[in-house]
């Protein structure tokens, strides 16, 4: 009755059907917009995973980013996660410290894939000469993953333990990894061909430039190397981590 009075007063009486159609379409558009906002909001994601081999210093770096003093850490089979606030940003990032064990790493990483924004890949610069191949394989797997490219993940390679004497710096580590990934590209491609008669069936994502040695600068993703010491120098009781470059990089993730 009230609606009819309203329509009479606005001269729209007799147009009830048209008005209902307009209202219905409006509501439908509203629902579609709401669903789209939810999906796109989720796909933006704010998770940053700390990945790396066991003992590279992921957990200590994670604790340091949380403002912690030096702590003795233990290998874990469960991830740690926390909210990490950025200056001038309302929404915090979710930092996830992913255990280094390969099998556990894969299952936990898969759990966070859909909300990933960036990866912090921690490298033990001291043990790097013995671990070059394993670190290269980890980066290779990450760069061949569709999700990495689809989500245009930002990647930070942290060359940790720079407080120790005689460690390799980021320039050397980067060059060695480029050479190792170049070699891996050849062996992996040959392996795929021998398994299923050609790389087309389950071809991983190609990265870098074709017919050219692999170089990080050829990637279409933002990938940066930094030196870091999650431990810092001096006694355990008083050492403060040198992690500013990691913090600066995180602060630039918007
Ligand atoms: N010297 C030195 N030791 C570190 C540094 N970061 C971590 N560690 C040590 O390396 C070991 C493994 O660290 P942890 O954070 O547990 O490694 P994760 O297995 O990658 O989580 C621990 O004994 C840490 O104290 C660093 O920057 N310098
Ligand atoms: Mg750990």
CSV table of C-alpha atoms and ligand atoms in Angstrom, one decimal:
chain,number,residue,atom,x,y,z
A,1,UNK,CA,0.0,0.0,0.0
A,2,UNK,CA,2.8,2.4,1.0
A,3,UNK,CA,4.7,1.6,-2.2
A,4,UNK,CA,1.6,2.2,-4.3
A,5,UNK,CA,1.1,5.6,-2.6
A,6,UNK,CA,4.8,6.4,-3.3
A,7,UNK,CA,4.5,5.5,-6.9
A,8,UNK,CA,1.3,7.5,-7.3
A,9,UNK,CA,2.9,10.6,-5.7
A,10,UNK,CA,6.0,10.2,-8.1
A,11,UNK,CA,3.8,9.6,-11.1
A,12,UNK,CA,5.3,6.1,-11.6
A,13,UNK,CA,2.0,4.1,-11.0
A,14,UNK,CA,1.6,1.4,-13.6
A,15,UNK,CA,5.3,0.9,-14.0
A,16,UNK,CA,5.6,-1.6,-11.2
A,17,UNK,CA,7.1,-4.4,-13.4
A,18,UNK,CA,9.8,-2.2,-14.9
A,19,UNK,CA,10.7,-0.9,-11.4
A,20,UNK,CA,10.9,-4.5,-10.1
A,21,UNK,CA,13.2,-5.5,-13.0
A,22,UNK,CA,15.5,-2.5,-12.4
A,23,UNK,CA,15.6,-3.4,-8.7
A,24,UNK,CA,16.3,-7.1,-9.5
A,25,UNK,CA,19.1,-6.2,-11.9
A,26,UNK,CA,20.6,-3.8,-9.4
A,27,UNK,CA,20.6,-6.4,-6.7
A,28,UNK,CA,22.2,-9.0,-9.0
A,29,UNK,CA,24.9,-6.5,-10.0
A,30,UNK,CA,25.5,-5.8,-6.3
A,31,UNK,CA,25.9,-9.5,-5.5
A,32,UNK,CA,28.3,-10.0,-8.5
A,33,UNK,CA,30.4,-7.0,-7.4
A,34,UNK,CA,30.6,-8.3,-3.8
A,35,UNK,CA,31.7,-11.8,-5.0
A,36,UNK,CA,34.3,-10.2,-7.3
A,37,UNK,CA,35.6,-8.0,-4.5
A,38,UNK,CA,36.0,-11.0,-2.3
A,39,UNK,CA,37.8,-13.1,-4.9
A,40,UNK,CA,40.1,-10.3,-6.0
A,41,UNK,CA,40.9,-9.4,-2.4
A,42,UNK,CA,41.8,-12.9,-1.7
A,43,UNK,CA,43.9,-13.3,-4.8
A,44,UNK,CA,46.0,-10.2,-3.8
A,45,UNK,CA,47.2,-12.1,-0.7
A,46,UNK,CA,49.5,-10.8,1.9
A,47,UNK,CA,51.5,-13.8,2.8
A,48,UNK,CA,55.3,-13.8,2.7
A,49,UNK,CA,56.9,-17.2,3.1
A,50,UNK,CA,60.4,-17.7,4.4
A,51,UNK,CA,61.9,-20.6,2.5
A,52,UNK,CA,65.3,-22.2,2.5
A,53,UNK,CA,67.3,-25.3,3.4
A,54,UNK,CA,67.4,-26.5,7.0
A,55,UNK,CA,69.8,-24.4,9.2
A,56,UNK,CA,70.0,-21.5,6.8
A,57,UNK,CA,68.6,-19.2,9.5
A,58,UNK,CA,64.9,-18.9,8.6
A,59,UNK,CA,63.6,-19.2,12.1
A,60,UNK,CA,66.2,-16.8,13.6
A,61,UNK,CA,65.4,-14.2,10.9
A,62,UNK,CA,61.7,-14.7,11.5
A,63,UNK,CA,62.2,-14.1,15.2
A,64,UNK,CA,64.4,-11.0,14.5
A,65,UNK,CA,61.8,-9.6,12.2
A,66,UNK,CA,59.4,-9.9,15.2
A,67,UNK,CA,61.9,-7.8,17.3
A,68,UNK,CA,63.2,-10.7,19.3
A,69,UNK,CA,66.6,-11.0,21.0
A,70,UNK,CA,68.9,-13.7,19.9
A,71,UNK,CA,67.4,-17.1,20.7
A,72,UNK,CA,68.7,-20.7,20.2
A,73,UNK,CA,66.4,-22.3,17.6
A,74,UNK,CA,65.4,-25.8,16.9
A,75,UNK,CA,64.4,-27.6,13.7
A,76,UNK,CA,60.7,-27.8,13.5
A,77,UNK,CA,58.1,-29.8,11.5
A,78,UNK,CA,55.5,-27.1,11.9
A,79,UNK,CA,55.5,-23.6,10.4
A,80,UNK,CA,55.5,-20.4,12.5
A,81,UNK,CA,53.4,-17.6,11.4
A,82,UNK,CA,52.7,-14.0,12.6
A,83,UNK,CA,51.4,-10.7,11.5
A,84,UNK,CA,54.0,-8.2,10.4
A,85,UNK,CA,53.0,-4.6,10.4
A,86,UNK,CA,54.3,-2.2,7.7
A,87,UNK,CA,54.8,1.5,8.4
A,88,UNK,CA,51.9,3.5,7.0
A,89,UNK,CA,49.9,0.4,6.0
A,90,UNK,CA,46.7,-0.6,7.6
A,91,UNK,CA,46.9,-4.3,6.6
A,92,UNK,CA,49.8,-6.3,8.0
A,93,UNK,CA,51.6,-9.0,6.1
A,94,UNK,CA,51.5,-12.6,7.3
A,95,UNK,CA,55.0,-13.9,7.7
A,96,UNK,CA,55.4,-17.7,7.5
A,97,UNK,CA,58.6,-19.5,8.6
A,98,UNK,CA,58.4,-22.7,6.5
A,99,UNK,CA,60.5,-25.7,7.8
A,100,UNK,CA,63.4,-26.7,5.5
A,101,UNK,CA,62.7,-30.4,5.3
A,102,UNK,CA,61.8,-31.0,1.6
A,103,UNK,CA,58.6,-33.0,2.1
A,104,UNK,CA,57.2,-30.8,4.9
A,105,UNK,CA,58.3,-27.6,3.0
A,106,UNK,CA,56.3,-28.6,0.0
A,107,UNK,CA,53.1,-29.4,1.9
A,108,UNK,CA,53.2,-26.2,3.9
A,109,UNK,CA,54.1,-24.1,1.0
A,110,UNK,CA,51.2,-25.5,-1.0
A,111,UNK,CA,48.9,-24.5,1.9
A,112,UNK,CA,49.9,-20.8,1.5
A,113,UNK,CA,50.3,-20.7,-2.2
A,114,UNK,CA,46.9,-19.0,-2.9
A,115,UNK,CA,47.6,-16.1,-0.7
A,116,UNK,CA,51.3,-15.6,-1.5
A,117,UNK,CA,52.6,-12.1,-2.1
A,118,UNK,CA,56.3,-12.7,-1.8
A,119,UNK,CA,59.1,-15.1,-0.9
A,120,UNK,CA,62.1,-14.6,1.3
A,121,UNK,CA,64.6,-17.3,0.3
A,122,UNK,CA,67.2,-17.7,3.0
A,123,UNK,CA,70.7,-19.0,2.0
A,124,UNK,CA,73.4,-20.1,4.4
A,125,UNK,CA,76.3,-18.2,2.9
A,126,UNK,CA,78.8,-20.2,5.0
A,127,UNK,CA,77.7,-23.6,3.9
A,128,UNK,CA,76.9,-22.4,0.4
A,129,UNK,CA,79.8,-24.1,-1.3
A,130,UNK,CA,78.5,-27.5,-0.2
A,131,UNK,CA,74.8,-26.6,-0.7
A,132,UNK,CA,75.0,-24.8,-4.1
A,133,UNK,CA,73.2,-27.5,-6.0
A,134,UNK,CA,70.4,-27.9,-3.4
A,135,UNK,CA,69.9,-24.1,-3.2
A,136,UNK,CA,69.8,-23.9,-7.0
A,137,UNK,CA,67.2,-26.7,-7.2
A,138,UNK,CA,65.0,-24.9,-4.7
A,139,UNK,CA,65.1,-21.7,-6.7
A,140,UNK,CA,64.7,-23.6,-9.9
A,141,UNK,CA,61.5,-25.3,-8.6
A,142,UNK,CA,60.2,-22.0,-7.4
A,143,UNK,CA,60.8,-20.3,-10.7
A,144,UNK,CA,59.3,-23.2,-12.7
A,145,UNK,CA,56.1,-23.0,-10.6
A,146,UNK,CA,53.1,-21.6,-12.4
A,147,UNK,CA,51.9,-19.8,-9.2
A,148,UNK,CA,55.1,-17.9,-8.9
A,149,UNK,CA,54.5,-16.3,-12.3
A,150,UNK,CA,50.8,-16.0,-12.2
A,151,UNK,CA,51.0,-14.1,-8.9
A,152,UNK,CA,54.1,-12.2,-10.0
A,153,UNK,CA,55.8,-13.0,-6.7
A,154,UNK,CA,58.5,-10.7,-5.5
A,155,UNK,CA,61.5,-12.8,-4.4
A,156,UNK,CA,64.3,-11.8,-2.0
A,157,UNK,CA,67.3,-14.0,-1.8
A,158,UNK,CA,68.9,-13.4,1.6
A,159,UNK,CA,72.6,-14.4,1.8
A,160,UNK,CA,72.6,-15.0,5.6
A,161,UNK,CA,75.4,-15.5,8.2
A,162,UNK,CA,77.5,-12.7,6.8
A,163,UNK,CA,78.9,-12.2,10.3
A,164,UNK,CA,81.1,-15.4,9.9
A,165,UNK,CA,84.6,-15.1,8.5
A,166,UNK,CA,85.4,-16.3,5.0
A,167,UNK,CA,81.8,-16.4,3.8
A,168,UNK,CA,80.7,-15.8,0.2
A,169,UNK,CA,78.9,-12.5,-0.5
A,170,UNK,CA,75.8,-11.9,-2.5
A,171,UNK,CA,77.7,-11.3,-5.8
A,172,UNK,CA,79.5,-14.5,-5.7
A,173,UNK,CA,76.5,-16.5,-4.6
A,174,UNK,CA,74.4,-15.0,-7.4
A,175,UNK,CA,77.0,-15.9,-10.1
A,176,UNK,CA,77.3,-19.5,-8.8
A,177,UNK,CA,73.6,-19.9,-8.7
A,178,UNK,CA,73.2,-18.6,-12.3
A,179,UNK,CA,75.8,-21.1,-13.5
A,180,UNK,CA,74.1,-24.0,-11.5
A,181,UNK,CA,70.6,-23.0,-12.8
A,182,UNK,CA,71.9,-22.9,-16.4
A,183,UNK,CA,73.1,-26.5,-15.9
A,184,UNK,CA,69.9,-27.6,-14.2
A,185,UNK,CA,67.8,-26.2,-17.1
A,186,UNK,CA,69.6,-28.5,-19.5
A,187,UNK,CA,69.5,-31.6,-17.3
A,188,UNK,CA,65.8,-31.1,-16.4
A,189,UNK,CA,64.8,-30.5,-20.0
A,190,UNK,CA,66.6,-33.7,-21.1
A,191,UNK,CA,65.0,-35.7,-18.3
A,192,UNK,CA,61.5,-34.5,-19.2
A,193,UNK,CA,62.1,-35.5,-22.8
A,194,UNK,CA,63.3,-39.0,-21.9
A,195,UNK,CA,60.3,-39.5,-19.6
A,196,UNK,CA,57.4,-38.5,-21.8
A,197,UNK,CA,58.8,-38.0,-25.3
A,198,UNK,CA,58.9,-34.3,-25.1
A,199,UNK,CA,58.5,-31.4,-22.7
A,200,UNK,CA,55.1,-30.4,-23.9
A,201,UNK,CA,53.0,-32.7,-21.7
A,202,UNK,CA,53.9,-31.4,-18.3
A,203,UNK,CA,56.2,-28.6,-19.4
A,204,UNK,CA,57.2,-26.5,-16.4
A,205,UNK,CA,57.1,-22.7,-16.8
A,206,UNK,CA,60.1,-21.5,-18.9
A,207,UNK,CA,62.0,-18.7,-17.2
A,208,UNK,CA,64.9,-16.5,-18.2
A,209,UNK,CA,65.9,-16.2,-21.9
A,210,UNK,CA,66.0,-19.0,-24.3
A,211,UNK,CA,69.3,-20.1,-25.9
A,212,UNK,CA,71.3,-18.0,-23.4
A,213,UNK,CA,72.9,-18.8,-20.0
A,214,UNK,CA,70.5,-18.1,-17.2
A,215,UNK,CA,70.8,-14.7,-15.5
A,216,UNK,CA,68.5,-13.4,-12.7
A,217,UNK,CA,68.2,-10.1,-14.5
A,218,UNK,CA,66.3,-11.8,-17.4
A,219,UNK,CA,63.4,-12.8,-15.1
A,220,UNK,CA,60.1,-11.1,-15.5
A,221,UNK,CA,59.7,-11.2,-11.7
A,222,UNK,CA,61.3,-8.7,-9.2
A,223,UNK,CA,64.1,-10.8,-7.7
A,224,UNK,CA,66.7,-9.1,-5.4
A,225,UNK,CA,69.8,-10.4,-3.5
A,226,UNK,CA,70.8,-9.0,-0.2
A,227,UNK,CA,73.5,-9.8,2.4
A,228,UNK,CA,72.3,-10.3,6.0
A,229,UNK,CA,73.2,-11.6,9.4
A,230,UNK,CA,70.2,-12.8,11.5
A,231,UNK,CA,72.6,-13.4,14.3
A,232,UNK,CA,74.8,-10.3,14.2
A,233,UNK,CA,78.2,-9.9,15.7
A,234,UNK,CA,79.4,-10.3,19.3
A,235,UNK,CA,78.3,-12.4,22.2
A,236,UNK,CA,75.0,-14.3,22.0
A,237,UNK,CA,73.6,-12.3,24.9
A,238,UNK,CA,74.2,-8.9,23.2
A,239,UNK,CA,74.3,-9.5,19.4
A,240,UNK,CA,71.7,-7.7,17.3
A,241,UNK,CA,70.8,-8.9,13.9
A,242,UNK,CA,71.8,-7.0,10.8
A,243,UNK,CA,68.6,-7.4,8.9
A,244,UNK,CA,67.8,-3.8,7.7
A,245,UNK,CA,67.9,-4.7,4.1
A,246,UNK,CA,65.3,-7.4,4.6
A,247,UNK,CA,63.1,-5.0,6.6
A,248,UNK,CA,63.5,-2.3,3.9
A,249,UNK,CA,62.5,-4.8,1.2
A,250,UNK,CA,59.4,-5.9,3.2
A,251,UNK,CA,58.4,-2.3,3.8
A,252,UNK,CA,58.3,-1.7,0.0
A,253,UNK,CA,55.8,-4.5,-0.6
A,254,UNK,CA,52.5,-2.7,-1.0
B,1,LIG,N1,76.6,-17.1,12.6
B,1,LIG,C1,75.3,-17.1,12.3
B,1,LIG,N2,74.5,-18.1,12.7
B,1,LIG,C2,73.2,-18.0,12.3
B,1,LIG,C3,72.7,-16.9,11.6
B,1,LIG,N3,71.4,-17.2,11.4
B,1,LIG,C4,71.1,-18.3,12.0
B,1,LIG,N4,72.2,-18.8,12.6
B,1,LIG,C5,72.4,-20.1,13.3
B,1,LIG,O1,72.1,-21.2,12.4
B,1,LIG,C6,71.4,-22.2,13.1
B,1,LIG,C7,70.1,-22.5,12.3
B,1,LIG,O2,69.3,-21.4,12.4
B,1,LIG,P1,67.7,-21.6,12.3
B,1,LIG,O3,67.1,-20.2,12.3
B,1,LIG,O4,67.2,-22.5,13.2
B,1,LIG,O5,67.6,-22.2,10.8
B,1,LIG,P2,66.4,-22.8,10.0
B,1,LIG,O6,66.5,-24.3,10.1
B,1,LIG,O7,66.6,-22.3,8.6
B,1,LIG,O8,65.1,-22.3,10.6
B,1,LIG,C8,71.2,-21.8,14.5
B,1,LIG,O9,72.3,-22.3,15.3
B,1,LIG,C9,71.3,-20.3,14.4
B,1,LIG,O10,71.8,-19.7,15.6
B,1,LIG,C10,73.6,-15.9,11.2
B,1,LIG,O11,73.2,-14.9,10.6
B,1,LIG,N5,74.9,-16.0,11.6
B,2,LIG,MG1,63.6,-23.3,11.5
